[in-house]
């Protein structure tokens, strides 16, 4: 027989037995004892839930017997269900006031719950029956210091000394970990100090310590939201709505976050599909839903910057990245995207600065190191010849635009157009540069190299070879007459 089947059979048997006795009389003393013995056996083997079933039967079978109540309370405490244990301990002391072991256990539960005065009464009562009881003496010795620490913590909070209050509350919580008031006080201190993660970690237990704690779930959701953790915020607000689906604060907050999450998720999907214009529209709508929470707004601004870079709109990209970096100056992604926007603007020195700052923040990212090296090459390259500037075109110009610009300039600077030697020499130089620009930018492979900071016509970078008249001198000789034909 499987363990699960044995447990189910045991539950069914006990239920039938209790129902039968309810109809025809109480369980006999022998039957109650059988349940107590079986509960004890299961308890000793660590099968707490199974043991609890038998103690339920024993209590129902003989409710005037203090022992089943005490043993059931012991199992409840072992399962961490102290609230369930208290009624049983209360009943034990009603039936047998001199049973100080129950009073000691109740004092321990009350102490952990922060009910210091009630715990003090129980410990004093234990000492009347057992004057040298070491556990009662020990617990009594900590109650007054805890009271002082809590009082001092409240005064510290009033003075605005949250750090000292946190230290005092920490010692109190070690003694009374199930006191929700202490945890909420410390959570408030952590909030004031800006440590929202620790604030959440203190509020979390109170959702179990306080019944139907909708305010606890709401506050955790709000704190996650302030940190930009939208998924976590939605998870906690849903817990609030499970307790009260029409909660006047949780419900509208949930609707707002759900709408925002849908827009942001949609924008990210569009970015992944490289549909940047559509993603931009969704991000703009999202900014209308939330325009104040710094981490969320910063992320949206950074994504807008990235989209504008991909759409070759450097001015708009720089504007959005600047806004993102105002909210978080250490946003590495925003720095990298702004650097790329600067490159689109041929502002290579600023691109180098942005990539260098990103590297100072995180030097382990491959894209940062790769971007910095590329920006440095482009800066160095720009001090020699800039083929885009030579043709007067943008860095994202199409092949058709490149060819059109080349033809126009080639006609203008064709050496045959000039007679005066000095002017002719100047025209020859321009013509060579124009031809070199066209050579590189209309060849996809060469253009890719050039855009990465490597000039495919520079012998110094190519190990010799390259454009045959790279360093000046018209290749056809002075006075050579020729006609230039355009295909």
Tab-separated table of C-alpha atoms in Angstrom:
chain	number	residue	atom	x	y	z
A	1	UNK	CA	0.000	0.000	0.000
A	2	UNK	CA	1.383	3.417	-0.994
A	3	UNK	CA	2.079	6.060	1.719
A	4	UNK	CA	-0.565	8.372	0.229
A	5	UNK	CA	-3.151	5.570	0.215
A	6	UNK	CA	-2.332	4.704	3.839
A	7	UNK	CA	-2.826	8.364	4.899
A	8	UNK	CA	-6.122	8.648	3.003
A	9	UNK	CA	-7.329	5.371	4.490
A	10	UNK	CA	-6.365	6.569	7.963
A	11	UNK	CA	-8.241	9.862	7.485
A	12	UNK	CA	-11.322	8.020	6.183
A	13	UNK	CA	-11.256	5.558	9.072
A	14	UNK	CA	-10.940	8.275	11.701
A	15	UNK	CA	-13.683	10.377	10.081
A	16	UNK	CA	-16.084	7.415	10.027
A	17	UNK	CA	-15.173	6.517	13.577
A	18	UNK	CA	-15.735	10.070	14.881
A	19	UNK	CA	-19.032	10.384	12.985
A	20	UNK	CA	-20.179	7.058	14.434
A	21	UNK	CA	-19.275	8.062	17.989
A	22	UNK	CA	-20.948	11.435	17.535
A	23	UNK	CA	-24.165	9.577	16.783
A	24	UNK	CA	-23.913	6.834	19.406
A	25	UNK	CA	-21.585	8.233	22.083
A	26	UNK	CA	-18.032	9.343	22.842
A	27	UNK	CA	-14.943	7.350	22.057
A	28	UNK	CA	-13.988	4.962	24.804
A	29	UNK	CA	-10.891	5.610	26.866
A	30	UNK	CA	-9.188	2.751	25.059
A	31	UNK	CA	-9.955	4.271	21.667
A	32	UNK	CA	-8.738	7.701	22.734
A	33	UNK	CA	-5.569	6.134	24.046
A	34	UNK	CA	-5.100	4.296	20.771
A	35	UNK	CA	-5.205	7.626	18.899
A	36	UNK	CA	-2.790	9.187	21.394
A	37	UNK	CA	-0.350	6.268	21.022
A	38	UNK	CA	-0.544	6.375	17.230
A	39	UNK	CA	-0.102	10.166	17.223
A	40	UNK	CA	2.943	9.820	19.470
A	41	UNK	CA	4.444	7.179	17.175
A	42	UNK	CA	3.937	9.311	14.071
A	43	UNK	CA	5.248	12.387	15.880
A	44	UNK	CA	8.459	10.603	16.867
A	45	UNK	CA	9.010	9.562	13.236
A	46	UNK	CA	8.530	13.139	12.013
A	47	UNK	CA	5.140	12.522	10.350
A	48	UNK	CA	3.600	15.633	11.863
A	49	UNK	CA	0.527	16.016	9.666
A	50	UNK	CA	-0.397	12.355	10.096
A	51	UNK	CA	0.091	12.677	13.875
A	52	UNK	CA	-2.202	15.703	13.885
A	53	UNK	CA	-5.050	13.637	12.430
A	54	UNK	CA	-4.929	11.264	15.406
A	55	UNK	CA	-4.693	14.082	17.938
A	56	UNK	CA	-7.768	15.708	16.362
A	57	UNK	CA	-9.600	12.406	16.885
A	58	UNK	CA	-8.388	12.119	20.484
A	59	UNK	CA	-9.486	15.688	21.330
A	60	UNK	CA	-12.898	15.177	19.721
A	61	UNK	CA	-13.251	11.826	21.478
A	62	UNK	CA	-12.431	13.179	24.940
A	63	UNK	CA	-12.578	17.005	25.001
A	64	UNK	CA	-12.292	17.139	28.793
A	65	UNK	CA	-8.931	15.402	28.780
A	66	UNK	CA	-6.081	17.964	28.952
A	67	UNK	CA	-3.446	15.614	27.500
A	68	UNK	CA	-4.773	15.365	23.889
A	69	UNK	CA	-5.042	19.180	23.808
A	70	UNK	CA	-1.446	19.559	24.954
A	71	UNK	CA	-0.088	17.008	22.513
A	72	UNK	CA	-2.010	18.567	19.636
A	73	UNK	CA	-0.630	21.990	20.630
A	74	UNK	CA	2.876	20.498	20.549
A	75	UNK	CA	2.326	19.318	16.959
A	76	UNK	CA	0.883	22.690	15.921
A	77	UNK	CA	4.006	24.436	17.264
A	78	UNK	CA	6.272	21.935	15.491
A	79	UNK	CA	4.438	22.796	12.265
A	80	UNK	CA	4.959	26.519	12.907
A	81	UNK	CA	1.236	27.076	13.534
A	82	UNK	CA	1.527	28.890	16.850
A	83	UNK	CA	-1.842	30.632	16.510
A	84	UNK	CA	-3.549	27.249	16.286
A	85	UNK	CA	-1.623	26.038	19.330
A	86	UNK	CA	-2.787	28.825	21.654
A	87	UNK	CA	-6.466	27.723	22.015
A	88	UNK	CA	-5.298	24.237	22.937
A	89	UNK	CA	-2.853	25.571	25.538
A	90	UNK	CA	-5.579	27.817	26.948
A	91	UNK	CA	-7.881	24.795	27.239
A	92	UNK	CA	-5.170	22.726	28.946
A	93	UNK	CA	-4.752	25.393	31.630
A	94	UNK	CA	-8.507	25.610	32.121
A	95	UNK	CA	-8.639	21.855	32.710
A	96	UNK	CA	-5.399	21.575	34.678
A	97	UNK	CA	-4.030	24.939	35.935
A	98	UNK	CA	-1.086	23.342	37.709
A	99	UNK	CA	0.248	21.816	34.467
A	100	UNK	CA	3.017	24.400	34.191
A	101	UNK	CA	4.570	22.823	31.078
A	102	UNK	CA	1.587	24.144	29.087
A	103	UNK	CA	1.973	27.543	30.722
A	104	UNK	CA	5.658	27.597	29.754
A	105	UNK	CA	4.838	26.761	26.145
A	106	UNK	CA	2.119	29.399	26.057
A	107	UNK	CA	4.567	31.951	27.483
A	108	UNK	CA	7.051	31.106	24.726
A	109	UNK	CA	4.415	31.586	22.014
A	110	UNK	CA	3.236	34.874	23.546
A	111	UNK	CA	6.829	36.112	23.835
A	112	UNK	CA	7.500	35.400	20.150
A	113	UNK	CA	4.269	37.182	19.268
A	114	UNK	CA	5.443	40.257	21.182
A	115	UNK	CA	2.785	39.920	23.913
A	116	UNK	CA	5.396	40.697	26.548
A	117	UNK	CA	3.127	41.380	29.543
A	118	UNK	CA	1.073	38.222	28.980
A	119	UNK	CA	4.247	36.167	28.574
A	120	UNK	CA	5.632	37.678	31.793
A	121	UNK	CA	2.520	36.517	33.695
A	122	UNK	CA	2.906	32.956	32.397
A	123	UNK	CA	6.598	32.740	33.256
A	124	UNK	CA	5.916	34.029	36.774
A	125	UNK	CA	3.193	31.396	37.160
A	126	UNK	CA	5.617	28.653	36.073
A	127	UNK	CA	8.020	29.724	38.812
A	128	UNK	CA	5.279	29.293	41.418
A	129	UNK	CA	5.123	25.606	40.502
A	130	UNK	CA	8.803	25.200	39.580
A	131	UNK	CA	10.845	27.953	41.323
A	132	UNK	CA	14.140	27.052	39.650
A	133	UNK	CA	12.799	26.477	36.157
A	134	UNK	CA	15.763	27.624	33.985
A	135	UNK	CA	13.754	28.383	30.829
A	136	UNK	CA	11.305	30.662	32.648
A	137	UNK	CA	14.130	32.460	34.419
A	138	UNK	CA	15.948	32.960	31.126
A	139	UNK	CA	12.882	34.253	29.281
A	140	UNK	CA	11.955	36.609	32.096
A	141	UNK	CA	15.422	38.149	31.924
A	142	UNK	CA	14.942	39.275	28.293
A	143	UNK	CA	11.481	40.805	28.541
A	144	UNK	CA	12.409	44.128	30.160
A	145	UNK	CA	15.403	44.763	27.827
A	146	UNK	CA	13.121	44.134	24.838
A	147	UNK	CA	10.558	46.616	26.185
A	148	UNK	CA	13.296	49.232	26.591
A	149	UNK	CA	14.650	48.604	23.100
A	150	UNK	CA	11.200	49.001	21.543
A	151	UNK	CA	10.546	52.225	23.480
A	152	UNK	CA	13.971	53.595	22.520
A	153	UNK	CA	13.383	52.622	18.883
A	154	UNK	CA	10.126	54.605	18.807
A	155	UNK	CA	11.911	57.664	20.202
A	156	UNK	CA	14.719	57.223	17.643
A	157	UNK	CA	12.167	57.136	14.806
A	158	UNK	CA	10.583	60.345	16.114
A	159	UNK	CA	14.051	61.957	16.062
A	160	UNK	CA	14.637	60.701	12.530
A	161	UNK	CA	17.464	58.377	13.602
A	162	UNK	CA	16.286	55.379	11.603
A	163	UNK	CA	19.631	53.598	11.590
A	164	UNK	CA	19.697	53.427	15.406
A	165	UNK	CA	16.037	52.377	15.453
A	166	UNK	CA	16.824	49.506	13.058
A	167	UNK	CA	19.576	48.241	15.375
A	168	UNK	CA	17.275	48.364	18.416
A	169	UNK	CA	14.396	46.706	16.584
A	170	UNK	CA	16.725	44.001	15.309
A	171	UNK	CA	17.476	42.807	18.845
A	172	UNK	CA	13.770	42.946	19.731
A	173	UNK	CA	12.773	40.941	16.638
A	174	UNK	CA	15.255	38.218	17.560
A	175	UNK	CA	13.207	37.672	20.728
A	176	UNK	CA	9.765	38.376	19.223
A	177	UNK	CA	9.989	37.332	15.533
A	178	UNK	CA	6.202	36.908	15.236
A	179	UNK	CA	5.376	40.479	16.276
A	180	UNK	CA	4.096	42.228	13.114
A	181	UNK	CA	4.278	45.683	14.703
A	182	UNK	CA	8.050	45.436	15.177
A	183	UNK	CA	8.576	44.328	11.588
A	184	UNK	CA	6.369	47.100	10.209
A	185	UNK	CA	8.260	49.679	12.292
A	186	UNK	CA	11.567	48.429	10.926
A	187	UNK	CA	10.161	48.306	7.385
A	188	UNK	CA	9.221	51.974	7.695
A	189	UNK	CA	12.783	52.764	8.785
A	190	UNK	CA	14.236	50.878	5.825
A	191	UNK	CA	11.907	52.806	3.510
A	192	UNK	CA	13.086	56.120	4.920
A	193	UNK	CA	16.689	55.053	4.319
A	194	UNK	CA	15.855	54.006	0.755
A	195	UNK	CA	16.501	50.282	1.312
A	196	UNK	CA	13.274	49.028	-0.244
A	197	UNK	CA	14.458	45.421	-0.569
A	198	UNK	CA	14.858	45.073	3.197
A	199	UNK	CA	11.566	46.891	3.749
A	200	UNK	CA	9.819	44.269	1.625
A	201	UNK	CA	11.589	41.446	3.495
A	202	UNK	CA	10.107	42.783	6.764
A	203	UNK	CA	6.604	43.335	5.399
A	204	UNK	CA	6.432	39.858	3.819
A	205	UNK	CA	6.087	37.901	7.120
A	206	UNK	CA	3.298	40.212	8.286
A	207	UNK	CA	1.059	38.875	5.504
A	208	UNK	CA	1.071	35.582	7.444
A	209	UNK	CA	1.086	37.101	10.938
A	210	UNK	CA	-1.922	39.379	10.260
A	211	UNK	CA	-5.121	37.848	8.912
A	212	UNK	CA	-6.304	39.191	5.529
A	213	UNK	CA	-3.401	41.645	5.407
A	214	UNK	CA	-4.371	43.437	2.198
A	215	UNK	CA	-2.368	46.505	3.215
A	216	UNK	CA	0.774	44.389	3.486
A	217	UNK	CA	0.377	43.039	-0.045
A	218	UNK	CA	-0.460	46.522	-1.327
A	219	UNK	CA	2.640	48.053	0.255
A	220	UNK	CA	4.936	45.316	-1.073
A	221	UNK	CA	3.464	45.833	-4.539
A	222	UNK	CA	4.015	49.581	-4.311
A	223	UNK	CA	7.642	49.108	-3.223
A	224	UNK	CA	8.375	46.639	-6.024
A	225	UNK	CA	6.815	49.138	-8.442
A	226	UNK	CA	8.995	51.974	-7.110
A	227	UNK	CA	12.035	49.801	-7.842
A	228	UNK	CA	10.794	49.184	-11.392
A	229	UNK	CA	10.000	45.503	-10.686
A	230	UNK	CA	6.683	45.405	-12.477
A	231	UNK	CA	6.212	41.621	-12.545
A	232	UNK	CA	6.834	41.344	-8.795
A	233	UNK	CA	4.497	44.283	-8.153
A	234	UNK	CA	1.744	42.560	-10.139
A	235	UNK	CA	2.271	39.298	-8.237
A	236	UNK	CA	1.792	40.980	-4.841
A	237	UNK	CA	-1.212	43.068	-5.897
A	238	UNK	CA	-2.930	39.905	-7.144
A	239	UNK	CA	-2.552	38.459	-3.635
A	240	UNK	CA	-4.362	41.527	-2.297
A	241	UNK	CA	-7.181	41.018	-4.798
A	242	UNK	CA	-7.515	37.349	-3.804
A	243	UNK	CA	-8.477	38.593	-0.340
A	244	UNK	CA	-10.679	41.441	-1.627
A	245	UNK	CA	-11.328	41.618	-5.366
A	246	UNK	CA	-12.884	45.100	-5.053
A	247	UNK	CA	-10.230	46.584	-2.760
A	248	UNK	CA	-10.449	50.360	-3.215
A	249	UNK	CA	-6.651	50.785	-3.503
A	250	UNK	CA	-5.451	47.457	-4.894
A	251	UNK	CA	-7.962	47.269	-7.746
A	252	UNK	CA	-7.141	50.595	-9.513
A	253	UNK	CA	-3.418	50.068	-8.932
A	254	UNK	CA	-3.671	46.623	-10.528
A	255	UNK	CA	-5.507	48.028	-13.571
A	256	UNK	CA	-2.834	50.693	-14.089
A	257	UNK	CA	0.046	48.197	-13.807
A	258	UNK	CA	-1.651	45.676	-16.057
A	259	UNK	CA	-2.081	48.312	-18.783
A	260	UNK	CA	1.511	49.486	-18.424
A	261	UNK	CA	2.857	45.924	-18.459
A	262	UNK	CA	0.939	45.154	-21.651
A	263	UNK	CA	2.420	48.212	-23.396
A	264	UNK	CA	5.977	47.512	-22.231
A	265	UNK	CA	5.782	43.825	-23.125
A	266	UNK	CA	4.419	44.731	-26.550
A	267	UNK	CA	7.184	47.288	-27.080
A	268	UNK	CA	9.867	44.771	-26.177
A	269	UNK	CA	8.391	42.187	-28.562
A	270	UNK	CA	8.466	44.762	-31.361
A	271	UNK	CA	12.082	45.663	-30.551
A	272	UNK	CA	12.971	41.970	-30.709
A	273	UNK	CA	11.342	41.855	-34.158
A	274	UNK	CA	13.273	45.029	-35.164
A	275	UNK	CA	9.987	46.919	-35.688
A	276	UNK	CA	11.381	50.052	-34.079
A	277	UNK	CA	8.846	52.608	-35.294
A	278	UNK	CA	5.937	50.600	-33.876
A	279	UNK	CA	7.855	50.029	-30.649
A	280	UNK	CA	8.394	53.782	-30.333
A	281	UNK	CA	4.648	54.396	-30.493
A	282	UNK	CA	3.948	51.892	-27.715
A	283	UNK	CA	6.661	53.390	-25.514
A	284	UNK	CA	5.192	56.877	-25.953
A	285	UNK	CA	1.791	55.539	-24.857
A	286	UNK	CA	3.437	53.852	-21.857
A	287	UNK	CA	4.988	57.171	-20.803
A	288	UNK	CA	1.476	58.624	-20.610
A	289	UNK	CA	0.501	55.840	-18.192
A	290	UNK	CA	3.589	56.287	-15.976
A	291	UNK	CA	5.771	59.390	-16.050
A	292	UNK	CA	7.160	59.581	-12.515
A	293	UNK	CA	8.671	56.289	-11.267
A	294	UNK	CA	12.369	56.745	-12.059
A	295	UNK	CA	13.427	53.144	-12.855
A	296	UNK	CA	10.402	52.544	-15.096
A	297	UNK	CA	10.627	55.894	-16.894
A	298	UNK	CA	14.402	55.497	-17.241
A	299	UNK	CA	13.955	52.113	-18.916
A	300	UNK	CA	11.351	53.502	-21.323
A	301	UNK	CA	13.590	56.467	-22.217
A	302	UNK	CA	16.518	54.119	-22.817
A	303	UNK	CA	14.403	51.912	-25.090
A	304	UNK	CA	13.219	54.967	-27.014
A	305	UNK	CA	16.849	56.016	-27.450
A	306	UNK	CA	17.706	52.554	-28.771
A	307	UNK	CA	14.794	52.651	-31.241
A	308	UNK	CA	15.818	56.082	-32.544
A	309	UNK	CA	19.400	54.852	-33.045
A	310	UNK	CA	18.100	51.940	-35.097
A	311	UNK	CA	15.879	54.327	-37.054
A	312	UNK	CA	18.954	56.529	-37.766
A	313	UNK	CA	17.483	59.488	-35.909
A	314	UNK	CA	20.510	60.535	-33.823
A	315	UNK	CA	19.157	63.823	-32.482
A	316	UNK	CA	16.034	62.170	-31.062
A	317	UNK	CA	18.171	59.301	-29.744
A	318	UNK	CA	20.562	61.630	-27.915
A	319	UNK	CA	17.625	63.520	-26.397
A	320	UNK	CA	16.045	60.319	-25.015
A	321	UNK	CA	19.351	58.915	-23.771
A	322	UNK	CA	20.088	62.205	-21.999
A	323	UNK	CA	16.734	61.903	-20.198
A	324	UNK	CA	17.479	58.281	-19.267
A	325	UNK	CA	20.920	59.198	-17.936
A	326	UNK	CA	19.476	62.046	-15.868
A	327	UNK	CA	17.492	59.365	-14.043
A	328	UNK	CA	20.399	56.914	-13.822
A	329	UNK	CA	23.832	58.172	-14.770
A	330	UNK	CA	25.238	54.636	-14.612
A	331	UNK	CA	22.869	53.151	-17.193
A	332	UNK	CA	25.382	51.315	-19.390
A	333	UNK	CA	22.862	50.550	-22.152
A	334	UNK	CA	21.882	54.218	-22.416
A	335	UNK	CA	25.549	55.236	-22.600
A	336	UNK	CA	26.204	52.723	-25.383
A	337	UNK	CA	23.171	53.830	-27.369
A	338	UNK	CA	24.084	57.496	-26.956
A	339	UNK	CA	27.590	56.669	-28.176
A	340	UNK	CA	26.077	55.066	-31.291
A	341	UNK	CA	23.944	58.161	-31.837
A	342	UNK	CA	27.069	60.321	-31.599
A	343	UNK	CA	28.699	58.103	-34.229
A	344	UNK	CA	25.717	58.692	-36.529
A	345	UNK	CA	26.389	62.412	-35.998
A	346	UNK	CA	30.118	61.891	-36.787
A	347	UNK	CA	30.880	63.076	-33.244
A	348	UNK	CA	33.410	60.373	-32.534
A	349	UNK	CA	35.124	62.044	-29.593
A	350	UNK	CA	31.818	62.114	-27.663
A	351	UNK	CA	31.205	58.492	-28.634
A	352	UNK	CA	34.596	57.542	-27.179
A	353	UNK	CA	33.740	59.393	-23.949
A	354	UNK	CA	30.439	57.560	-23.572
A	355	UNK	CA	31.927	54.153	-24.238
A	356	UNK	CA	34.807	54.888	-21.849
A	357	UNK	CA	32.340	55.812	-19.101
A	358	UNK	CA	30.362	52.635	-19.780
A	359	UNK	CA	33.585	50.629	-19.504
A	360	UNK	CA	34.399	52.277	-16.172
A	361	UNK	CA	31.001	51.109	-14.893
A	362	UNK	CA	31.191	47.581	-16.342
A	363	UNK	CA	34.329	46.456	-18.139
A	364	UNK	CA	33.070	42.882	-18.553
A	365	UNK	CA	30.534	43.581	-21.301
A	366	UNK	CA	31.768	42.615	-24.747
A	367	UNK	CA	29.647	45.251	-26.509
A	368	UNK	CA	31.240	47.994	-24.400
A	369	UNK	CA	34.818	47.025	-25.222
A	370	UNK	CA	33.980	46.400	-28.870
A	371	UNK	CA	32.135	49.722	-29.136
A	372	UNK	CA	34.977	51.650	-27.487
A	373	UNK	CA	37.579	50.193	-29.862
A	374	UNK	CA	35.376	50.969	-32.863
A	375	UNK	CA	34.737	54.562	-31.722
A	376	UNK	CA	38.475	55.067	-31.180
A	377	UNK	CA	39.218	53.778	-34.705
A	378	UNK	CA	36.559	56.049	-36.178
A	379	UNK	CA	37.967	59.031	-34.289
A	380	UNK	CA	41.437	58.277	-35.604
A	381	UNK	CA	40.047	57.708	-39.080
A	382	UNK	CA	38.142	61.015	-39.056
A	383	UNK	CA	41.426	62.877	-38.684
A	384	UNK	CA	42.540	61.439	-42.043
A	385	UNK	CA	39.750	61.211	-44.604
A	386	UNK	CA	36.021	61.019	-43.958
A	387	UNK	CA	34.428	59.539	-47.057
A	388	UNK	CA	30.928	60.516	-45.951
A	389	UNK	CA	31.957	64.151	-45.541
A	390	UNK	CA	33.828	64.095	-48.834
A	391	UNK	CA	30.595	63.130	-50.633
A	392	UNK	CA	28.470	65.299	-48.310
A	393	UNK	CA	26.130	62.459	-47.314
A	394	UNK	CA	24.861	60.898	-44.088
A	395	UNK	CA	26.334	57.706	-42.686
A	396	UNK	CA	23.102	55.827	-43.439
A	397	UNK	CA	22.970	56.977	-47.083
A	398	UNK	CA	21.820	54.395	-49.630
A	399	UNK	CA	23.959	53.226	-52.549
A	400	UNK	CA	21.769	55.259	-54.878
A	401	UNK	CA	22.373	58.417	-52.816
A	402	UNK	CA	26.113	57.714	-52.734
A	403	UNK	CA	26.293	57.304	-56.520
A	404	UNK	CA	24.253	60.445	-57.096
A	405	UNK	CA	26.500	62.514	-54.811
A	406	UNK	CA	29.611	61.042	-56.448
A	407	UNK	CA	28.478	61.937	-59.977
A	408	UNK	CA	27.625	65.474	-59.006
A	409	UNK	CA	30.990	66.062	-57.333
A	410	UNK	CA	32.949	64.239	-60.024
A	411	UNK	CA	31.573	66.639	-62.645
A	412	UNK	CA	32.315	69.621	-60.441
A	413	UNK	CA	35.902	68.621	-59.651
A	414	UNK	CA	36.903	66.923	-62.901
A	415	UNK	CA	40.440	68.165	-63.631
A	416	UNK	CA	39.489	69.007	-67.241
A	417	UNK	CA	37.258	71.741	-65.854
A	418	UNK	CA	40.308	73.717	-64.641
A	419	UNK	CA	43.070	75.400	-66.685
A	420	UNK	CA	45.083	77.314	-64.101
A	421	UNK	CA	47.800	74.898	-62.744
A	422	UNK	CA	47.186	75.595	-59.065
A	423	UNK	CA	43.440	75.137	-59.406
A	424	UNK	CA	43.932	72.030	-61.520
A	425	UNK	CA	46.169	70.491	-58.849
A	426	UNK	CA	43.568	71.219	-56.186
A	427	UNK	CA	40.840	69.680	-58.380
A	428	UNK	CA	42.941	66.562	-58.928
A	429	UNK	CA	43.191	66.043	-55.150
A	430	UNK	CA	39.447	66.493	-54.685
A	431	UNK	CA	38.743	64.166	-57.572
A	432	UNK	CA	40.962	61.449	-56.097
A	433	UNK	CA	39.199	61.741	-52.740
A	434	UNK	CA	35.788	61.606	-54.408
A	435	UNK	CA	36.762	58.499	-56.384
A	436	UNK	CA	38.150	56.855	-53.210
A	437	UNK	CA	34.928	57.621	-51.321
A	438	UNK	CA	32.840	56.099	-54.078
A	439	UNK	CA	35.175	53.076	-54.264
A	440	UNK	CA	34.683	52.311	-50.564
A	441	UNK	CA	31.085	53.295	-49.910
A	442	UNK	CA	29.521	51.500	-52.869
A	443	UNK	CA	31.264	48.234	-51.977
A	444	UNK	CA	29.335	46.586	-49.072
A	445	UNK	CA	32.363	44.771	-47.679
A	446	UNK	CA	34.630	47.817	-47.846
A	447	UNK	CA	31.927	50.056	-46.431
A	448	UNK	CA	31.422	47.687	-43.490
A	449	UNK	CA	35.133	47.827	-42.752
A	450	UNK	CA	35.117	51.600	-43.009
A	451	UNK	CA	32.091	51.903	-40.703
A	452	UNK	CA	33.997	49.831	-38.153
A	453	UNK	CA	36.893	52.297	-38.240
A	454	UNK	CA	39.130	50.565	-40.768
A	455	UNK	CA	39.956	52.313	-44.073
A	456	UNK	CA	40.322	49.580	-46.722
A	457	UNK	CA	42.319	52.005	-48.931
A	458	UNK	CA	44.816	52.958	-46.237
A	459	UNK	CA	48.105	51.050	-46.842
A	460	UNK	CA	49.030	51.518	-43.163
A	461	UNK	CA	45.931	49.575	-42.141
A	462	UNK	CA	46.022	47.059	-44.993
A	463	UNK	CA	49.726	46.144	-44.953
A	464	UNK	CA	50.491	47.728	-48.340
A	465	UNK	CA	48.436	48.012	-51.509
A	466	UNK	CA	45.176	49.906	-51.368
A	467	UNK	CA	44.201	52.912	-53.449
A	468	UNK	CA	47.023	53.529	-55.944
A	469	UNK	CA	47.089	57.305	-55.539
A	470	UNK	CA	46.405	57.416	-51.816
A	471	UNK	CA	49.206	59.852	-51.043
A	472	UNK	CA	48.635	62.432	-53.761
A	473	UNK	CA	49.738	62.919	-57.388
A	474	UNK	CA	47.281	62.580	-60.231
A	475	UNK	CA	47.870	59.149	-61.829
A	476	UNK	CA	47.398	60.320	-65.406
A	477	UNK	CA	50.114	62.991	-65.358
A	478	UNK	CA	49.873	66.724	-65.724
A	479	UNK	CA	48.129	67.890	-68.837
A	480	UNK	CA	46.840	64.435	-69.745
A	481	UNK	CA	43.606	64.948	-71.627
A	482	UNK	CA	40.853	62.375	-71.179
A	483	UNK	CA	37.091	62.192	-71.185
A	484	UNK	CA	35.291	61.014	-68.117
A	485	UNK	CA	32.321	58.737	-68.830
A	486	UNK	CA	29.565	57.841	-66.374
A	487	UNK	CA	27.937	54.461	-66.708
